[in-house]
Amino acid sequence: MKIIAIGRNYAAHARELGNQVPGEPLIFMKPSTAVIDSGRPFIYPPFSGDVHYELEVIVEISRRGKNISRKNYLEYFDRISLGIDFTARDLQKKCKEKGRPWEIAKAFDGSAAIGQWIDQSSFDFQNLHFELLKNGKPVQKGHTAAMIFPLDDLMEYISKFFTLEPGDIIFTGTPEGVGPVTPGDHLRGLLEGKNILNCEIKGP
Ligand code: ZN
């Protein structure tokens, strides 16, 4: 499986990192070794001193798709959840300055926490509220209606370049409020008020 993730898909978050709002989706990938299964801890990596959380709504692809038309996008996933796109912000900053790809900052082992999967048919994907609590305190609040590129556009765009296969996961971007984690922190993700993601930060 692969993870396809979207950068800068919420205008306020693009601005908080000093980035332009993109004219077309910004895509990067994470390999299967990035996945942290539901409830497992994040192990703080020794190569970074500034790992950030980014809470995102995620979907799991259920059907092979290439050149998906946006009007059929609902046929390609059955389950949704929340994920955390852990980002080594210090490494990402260096990569950006040097014009290099982001993989070491975004796709390292254990950089993608996954919550419990929920049947998507019980929700309207374009109208989901989600929230991240760090040590019980709200730090990020998002609403999928605020995406710059909604999921139907994203699936059409992504599948032009990459065949989507069952088990692949799309991370749909993070709203504003990203920030650092330190060992001992506990992250909780809420989707429509329901706690479906839990992740403890542990030291190396
Ligand atoms: Zn992200």
PDB file of C-alpha atoms and ligand atoms in Angstrom:
ATOM      1  CA  MET A   1       0.000   0.000   0.000  1.00  0.00           C
ATOM      2  CA  LYS A   2       0.947   3.623  -0.319  1.00  0.00           C
ATOM      3  CA  ILE A   3      -0.178   6.827   1.309  1.00  0.00           C
ATOM      4  CA  ILE A   4      -0.907   9.812  -0.885  1.00  0.00           C
ATOM      5  CA  ALA A   5      -0.970  13.023   1.096  1.00  0.00           C
ATOM      6  CA  ILE A   6      -2.045  16.535   0.211  1.00  0.00           C
ATOM      7  CA  GLY A   7      -0.131  19.611   1.347  1.00  0.00           C
ATOM      8  CA  ARG A   8      -1.610  23.096   1.901  1.00  0.00           C
ATOM      9  CA  ASN A   9      -5.239  22.104   1.345  1.00  0.00           C
ATOM     10  CA  TYR A  10      -6.616  24.588   3.895  1.00  0.00           C
ATOM     11  CA  ALA A  11      -5.883  28.262   3.232  1.00  0.00           C
ATOM     12  CA  ALA A  12      -5.317  29.287   6.868  1.00  0.00           C
ATOM     13  CA  HIS A  13      -2.770  26.486   7.333  1.00  0.00           C
ATOM     14  CA  ALA A  14      -0.875  27.381   4.134  1.00  0.00           C
ATOM     15  CA  ARG A  15      -0.610  30.932   5.453  1.00  0.00           C
ATOM     16  CA  GLU A  16       0.511  29.941   8.971  1.00  0.00           C
ATOM     17  CA  LEU A  17       3.603  28.282   7.423  1.00  0.00           C
ATOM     18  CA  GLY A  18       4.215  31.278   5.154  1.00  0.00           C
ATOM     19  CA  ASN A  19       3.229  29.407   1.979  1.00  0.00           C
ATOM     20  CA  GLN A  20       1.164  30.535  -0.998  1.00  0.00           C
ATOM     21  CA  VAL A  21      -2.246  28.939  -1.443  1.00  0.00           C
ATOM     22  CA  PRO A  22      -1.600  26.486  -4.309  1.00  0.00           C
ATOM     23  CA  GLY A  23      -3.275  26.673  -7.740  1.00  0.00           C
ATOM     24  CA  GLU A  24      -3.296  22.895  -8.042  1.00  0.00           C
ATOM     25  CA  PRO A  25      -3.045  20.112  -5.445  1.00  0.00           C
ATOM     26  CA  LEU A  26       0.352  19.571  -3.820  1.00  0.00           C
ATOM     27  CA  ILE A  27       0.959  15.822  -3.520  1.00  0.00           C
ATOM     28  CA  PHE A  28       3.524  13.771  -1.667  1.00  0.00           C
ATOM     29  CA  MET A  29       3.672  10.121  -0.655  1.00  0.00           C
ATOM     30  CA  LYS A  30       4.527   7.994   2.328  1.00  0.00           C
ATOM     31  CA  PRO A  31       5.463   4.297   2.095  1.00  0.00           C
ATOM     32  CA  SER A  32       3.776   1.445   4.005  1.00  0.00           C
ATOM     33  CA  THR A  33       6.563   1.610   6.634  1.00  0.00           C
ATOM     34  CA  ALA A  34       5.243   5.038   7.691  1.00  0.00           C
ATOM     35  CA  VAL A  35       2.044   3.553   9.134  1.00  0.00           C
ATOM     36  CA  ILE A  36       1.443   3.472  12.890  1.00  0.00           C
ATOM     37  CA  ASP A  37      -1.534   1.224  13.541  1.00  0.00           C
ATOM     38  CA  SER A  38      -4.478   2.510  15.536  1.00  0.00           C
ATOM     39  CA  GLY A  39      -3.626   3.026  19.215  1.00  0.00           C
ATOM     40  CA  ARG A  40       0.138   2.442  18.818  1.00  0.00           C
ATOM     41  CA  PRO A  41       2.629   5.115  19.981  1.00  0.00           C
ATOM     42  CA  PHE A  42       4.731   7.484  17.898  1.00  0.00           C
ATOM     43  CA  ILE A  43       8.437   7.019  18.649  1.00  0.00           C
ATOM     44  CA  TYR A  44      10.213  10.391  18.496  1.00  0.00           C
ATOM     45  CA  PRO A  45      12.964  10.054  15.855  1.00  0.00           C
ATOM     46  CA  PRO A  46      16.576  10.935  16.758  1.00  0.00           C
ATOM     47  CA  PHE A  47      17.132  12.944  13.552  1.00  0.00           C
ATOM     48  CA  SER A  48      14.675  15.738  14.365  1.00  0.00           C
ATOM     49  CA  GLY A  49      14.216  18.245  17.164  1.00  0.00           C
ATOM     50  CA  ASP A  50      10.936  19.700  15.905  1.00  0.00           C
ATOM     51  CA  VAL A  51       8.331  17.067  14.995  1.00  0.00           C
ATOM     52  CA  HIS A  52       4.851  18.549  14.407  1.00  0.00           C
ATOM     53  CA  TYR A  53       1.398  16.951  14.421  1.00  0.00           C
ATOM     54  CA  GLU A  54      -0.947  17.564  11.468  1.00  0.00           C
ATOM     55  CA  LEU A  55      -4.432  16.111  11.938  1.00  0.00           C
ATOM     56  CA  GLU A  56      -6.143  15.086   8.694  1.00  0.00           C
ATOM     57  CA  VAL A  57      -9.265  13.298   7.524  1.00  0.00           C
ATOM     58  CA  ILE A  58      -8.227  10.150   5.667  1.00  0.00           C
ATOM     59  CA  VAL A  59      -9.937   7.708   3.316  1.00  0.00           C
ATOM     60  CA  GLU A  60      -9.076   4.115   2.480  1.00  0.00           C
ATOM     61  CA  ILE A  61      -9.310   3.133  -1.184  1.00  0.00           C
ATOM     62  CA  SER A  62     -11.510   0.076  -1.709  1.00  0.00           C
ATOM     63  CA  ARG A  63     -11.357  -0.318  -5.477  1.00  0.00           C
ATOM     64  CA  ARG A  64      -8.667   0.003  -8.123  1.00  0.00           C
ATOM     65  CA  GLY A  65      -8.936   3.322  -9.950  1.00  0.00           C
ATOM     66  CA  LYS A  66      -7.103   5.138 -12.742  1.00  0.00           C
ATOM     67  CA  ASN A  67      -8.361   8.377 -14.319  1.00  0.00           C
ATOM     68  CA  ILE A  68     -11.256   8.537 -11.862  1.00  0.00           C
ATOM     69  CA  SER A  69     -13.952  11.018 -12.821  1.00  0.00           C
ATOM     70  CA  ARG A  70     -14.843  13.351  -9.953  1.00  0.00           C
ATOM     71  CA  LYS A  71     -18.531  12.482 -10.184  1.00  0.00           C
ATOM     72  CA  ASN A  72     -17.774   8.812  -9.365  1.00  0.00           C
ATOM     73  CA  TYR A  73     -15.403   9.455  -6.469  1.00  0.00           C
ATOM     74  CA  LEU A  74     -17.671   7.891  -3.816  1.00  0.00           C
ATOM     75  CA  GLU A  75     -17.348   4.492  -5.522  1.00  0.00           C
ATOM     76  CA  TYR A  76     -13.664   4.245  -4.622  1.00  0.00           C
ATOM     77  CA  PHE A  77     -13.674   4.240  -0.826  1.00  0.00           C
ATOM     78  CA  ASP A  78     -15.766   2.638   1.919  1.00  0.00           C
ATOM     79  CA  ARG A  79     -14.016   3.745   5.094  1.00  0.00           C
ATOM     80  CA  ILE A  80     -12.834   7.026   6.550  1.00  0.00           C
ATOM     81  CA  SER A  81     -10.843   7.919   9.618  1.00  0.00           C
ATOM     82  CA  LEU A  82      -8.430  10.475  11.025  1.00  0.00           C
ATOM     83  CA  GLY A  83      -4.681  10.360  10.609  1.00  0.00           C
ATOM     84  CA  ILE A  84      -1.717  12.333  11.845  1.00  0.00           C
ATOM     85  CA  ASP A  85       0.832  13.378   9.258  1.00  0.00           C
ATOM     86  CA  PHE A  86       3.870  13.648  11.556  1.00  0.00           C
ATOM     87  CA  THR A  87       6.332  16.098  10.046  1.00  0.00           C
ATOM     88  CA  ALA A  88       9.943  16.806  10.988  1.00  0.00           C
ATOM     89  CA  ARG A  89       9.497  20.560  10.512  1.00  0.00           C
ATOM     90  CA  ASP A  90      13.221  21.319  10.937  1.00  0.00           C
ATOM     91  CA  LEU A  91      14.180  18.875   8.164  1.00  0.00           C
ATOM     92  CA  GLN A  92      11.313  20.065   5.972  1.00  0.00           C
ATOM     93  CA  LYS A  93      12.508  23.659   6.307  1.00  0.00           C
ATOM     94  CA  LYS A  94      16.014  22.636   5.180  1.00  0.00           C
ATOM     95  CA  CYS A  95      14.595  20.631   2.259  1.00  0.00           C
ATOM     96  CA  LYS A  96      12.509  23.632   1.166  1.00  0.00           C
ATOM     97  CA  GLU A  97      15.462  26.017   1.397  1.00  0.00           C
ATOM     98  CA  LYS A  98      17.579  23.703  -0.758  1.00  0.00           C
ATOM     99  CA  GLY A  99      14.737  22.981  -3.194  1.00  0.00           C
ATOM    100  CA  ARG A 100      14.874  19.287  -2.320  1.00  0.00           C
ATOM    101  CA  PRO A 101      12.011  16.770  -2.042  1.00  0.00           C
ATOM    102  CA  TRP A 102      10.411  16.376   1.403  1.00  0.00           C
ATOM    103  CA  GLU A 103      10.575  12.609   1.913  1.00  0.00           C
ATOM    104  CA  ILE A 104      13.001  12.545   4.848  1.00  0.00           C
ATOM    105  CA  ALA A 105      10.814  15.082   6.682  1.00  0.00           C
ATOM    106  CA  LYS A 106       7.418  13.565   5.865  1.00  0.00           C
ATOM    107  CA  ALA A 107       7.731   9.880   4.909  1.00  0.00           C
ATOM    108  CA  PHE A 108      10.033   8.447   7.588  1.00  0.00           C
ATOM    109  CA  ASP A 109       9.162   5.275   9.554  1.00  0.00           C
ATOM    110  CA  GLY A 110       6.164   5.810  11.808  1.00  0.00           C
ATOM    111  CA  SER A 111       5.222   9.194  10.348  1.00  0.00           C
ATOM    112  CA  ALA A 112       1.554   8.309   9.728  1.00  0.00           C
ATOM    113  CA  ALA A 113      -0.721   7.508  12.675  1.00  0.00           C
ATOM    114  CA  ILE A 114      -4.053   5.978  11.658  1.00  0.00           C
ATOM    115  CA  GLY A 115      -7.276   6.029  13.710  1.00  0.00           C
ATOM    116  CA  GLN A 116     -10.150   3.551  13.825  1.00  0.00           C
ATOM    117  CA  TRP A 117     -11.913   3.147  10.488  1.00  0.00           C
ATOM    118  CA  ILE A 118     -15.546   4.170  10.162  1.00  0.00           C
ATOM    119  CA  ASP A 119     -18.025   3.240   7.453  1.00  0.00           C
ATOM    120  CA  GLN A 120     -18.187   6.308   5.185  1.00  0.00           C
ATOM    121  CA  SER A 121     -21.810   5.779   4.114  1.00  0.00           C
ATOM    122  CA  SER A 122     -22.986   7.147   7.488  1.00  0.00           C
ATOM    123  CA  PHE A 123     -21.319  10.532   6.775  1.00  0.00           C
ATOM    124  CA  ASP A 124     -21.331  13.294   4.211  1.00  0.00           C
ATOM    125  CA  PHE A 125     -17.624  13.555   3.439  1.00  0.00           C
ATOM    126  CA  GLN A 126     -17.838  17.230   2.458  1.00  0.00           C
ATOM    127  CA  ASN A 127     -19.349  18.155   5.844  1.00  0.00           C
ATOM    128  CA  LEU A 128     -17.178  16.613   8.559  1.00  0.00           C
ATOM    129  CA  HIS A 129     -15.956  18.405  11.668  1.00  0.00           C
ATOM    130  CA  PHE A 130     -12.749  17.156  13.206  1.00  0.00           C
ATOM    131  CA  GLU A 131     -10.579  18.178  16.106  1.00  0.00           C
ATOM    132  CA  LEU A 132      -7.243  17.377  17.725  1.00  0.00           C
ATOM    133  CA  LEU A 133      -6.652  17.469  21.470  1.00  0.00           C
ATOM    134  CA  LYS A 134      -3.103  17.561  22.803  1.00  0.00           C
ATOM    135  CA  ASN A 135      -2.978  16.510  26.449  1.00  0.00           C
ATOM    136  CA  GLY A 136      -6.706  17.225  26.612  1.00  0.00           C
ATOM    137  CA  LYS A 137      -6.464  20.748  25.184  1.00  0.00           C
ATOM    138  CA  PRO A 138      -7.939  21.558  21.723  1.00  0.00           C
ATOM    139  CA  VAL A 139      -5.167  22.544  19.278  1.00  0.00           C
ATOM    140  CA  GLN A 140      -6.670  21.992  15.814  1.00  0.00           C
ATOM    141  CA  LYS A 141     -10.244  22.289  14.560  1.00  0.00           C
ATOM    142  CA  GLY A 142     -11.215  21.610  10.970  1.00  0.00           C
ATOM    143  CA  HIS A 143     -14.182  21.232   8.674  1.00  0.00           C
ATOM    144  CA  THR A 144     -13.865  19.355   5.390  1.00  0.00           C
ATOM    145  CA  ALA A 145     -16.014  21.967   3.612  1.00  0.00           C
ATOM    146  CA  ALA A 146     -13.031  24.363   3.969  1.00  0.00           C
ATOM    147  CA  MET A 147     -10.711  22.262   1.778  1.00  0.00           C
ATOM    148  CA  ILE A 148      -9.237  24.209  -1.136  1.00  0.00           C
ATOM    149  CA  PHE A 149      -9.447  21.040  -3.265  1.00  0.00           C
ATOM    150  CA  PRO A 150     -12.340  18.824  -2.156  1.00  0.00           C
ATOM    151  CA  LEU A 151     -11.972  15.049  -2.236  1.00  0.00           C
ATOM    152  CA  ASP A 152     -13.704  14.567  -5.609  1.00  0.00           C
ATOM    153  CA  ASP A 153     -11.202  16.948  -7.254  1.00  0.00           C
ATOM    154  CA  LEU A 154      -8.307  15.300  -5.409  1.00  0.00           C
ATOM    155  CA  MET A 155      -9.218  11.782  -6.528  1.00  0.00           C
ATOM    156  CA  GLU A 156      -9.553  12.883 -10.134  1.00  0.00           C
ATOM    157  CA  TYR A 157      -6.202  14.678  -9.985  1.00  0.00           C
ATOM    158  CA  ILE A 158      -4.262  11.985  -8.072  1.00  0.00           C
ATOM    159  CA  SER A 159      -5.489   9.119 -10.277  1.00  0.00           C
ATOM    160  CA  LYS A 160      -4.253  10.851 -13.426  1.00  0.00           C
ATOM    161  CA  PHE A 161      -0.724  10.179 -12.208  1.00  0.00           C
ATOM    162  CA  PHE A 162      -1.011   7.245  -9.791  1.00  0.00           C
ATOM    163  CA  THR A 163      -3.256   4.188  -9.961  1.00  0.00           C
ATOM    164  CA  LEU A 164      -5.166   3.941  -6.701  1.00  0.00           C
ATOM    165  CA  GLU A 165      -5.294   0.413  -5.302  1.00  0.00           C
ATOM    166  CA  PRO A 166      -7.328  -1.192  -2.510  1.00  0.00           C
ATOM    167  CA  GLY A 167      -5.677  -0.430   0.845  1.00  0.00           C
ATOM    168  CA  ASP A 168      -4.097   2.840  -0.295  1.00  0.00           C
ATOM    169  CA  ILE A 169      -4.819   5.783   1.993  1.00  0.00           C
ATOM    170  CA  ILE A 170      -5.347   9.432   1.079  1.00  0.00           C
ATOM    171  CA  PHE A 171      -4.441  12.064   3.688  1.00  0.00           C
ATOM    172  CA  THR A 172      -6.545  15.075   2.693  1.00  0.00           C
ATOM    173  CA  GLY A 173      -4.566  17.903   4.319  1.00  0.00           C
ATOM    174  CA  THR A 174      -4.431  19.652   7.657  1.00  0.00           C
ATOM    175  CA  PRO A 175      -6.180  22.794   8.925  1.00  0.00           C
ATOM    176  CA  GLU A 176      -4.385  25.527  10.877  1.00  0.00           C
ATOM    177  CA  GLY A 177      -3.026  25.013  14.379  1.00  0.00           C
ATOM    178  CA  VAL A 178      -0.142  22.612  13.671  1.00  0.00           C
ATOM    179  CA  GLY A 179       2.484  22.484  16.377  1.00  0.00           C
ATOM    180  CA  PRO A 180       5.223  20.456  18.060  1.00  0.00           C
ATOM    181  CA  VAL A 181       4.993  17.249  20.054  1.00  0.00           C
ATOM    182  CA  THR A 182       7.326  16.090  22.805  1.00  0.00           C
ATOM    183  CA  PRO A 183       7.697  12.694  24.496  1.00  0.00           C
ATOM    184  CA  GLY A 184       4.938  12.201  27.047  1.00  0.00           C
ATOM    185  CA  ASP A 185       2.294  14.038  24.988  1.00  0.00           C
ATOM    186  CA  HIS A 186      -0.972  12.323  24.244  1.00  0.00           C
ATOM    187  CA  LEU A 187      -2.890  13.135  21.037  1.00  0.00           C
ATOM    188  CA  ARG A 188      -6.597  12.450  20.621  1.00  0.00           C
ATOM    189  CA  GLY A 189      -8.466  12.923  17.353  1.00  0.00           C
ATOM    190  CA  LEU A 190     -12.234  13.491  17.244  1.00  0.00           C
ATOM    191  CA  LEU A 191     -14.373  13.047  14.141  1.00  0.00           C
ATOM    192  CA  GLU A 192     -17.877  14.487  14.514  1.00  0.00           C
ATOM    193  CA  GLY A 193     -17.205  14.537  18.253  1.00  0.00           C
ATOM    194  CA  LYS A 194     -16.217  10.866  18.449  1.00  0.00           C
ATOM    195  CA  ASN A 195     -12.745   9.929  19.700  1.00  0.00           C
ATOM    196  CA  ILE A 196     -11.348   7.631  16.997  1.00  0.00           C
ATOM    197  CA  LEU A 197      -7.617   8.348  17.163  1.00  0.00           C
ATOM    198  CA  ASN A 198      -5.248   8.012  20.114  1.00  0.00           C
ATOM    199  CA  CYS A 199      -1.500   8.346  19.920  1.00  0.00           C
ATOM    200  CA  GLU A 200       1.077   8.589  22.689  1.00  0.00           C
ATOM    201  CA  ILE A 201       4.429  10.266  21.935  1.00  0.00           C
ATOM    202  CA  LYS A 202       7.356   8.247  23.247  1.00  0.00           C
ATOM    203  CA  GLY A 203      11.059   9.041  23.513  1.00  0.00           C
ATOM    204  CA  PRO A 204      13.579   7.222  21.271  1.00  0.00           C
TER     205      PRO A 204
HETATM  206 ZN    ZN B   1      -0.140  17.121   6.116  1.00  0.00          ZN
END
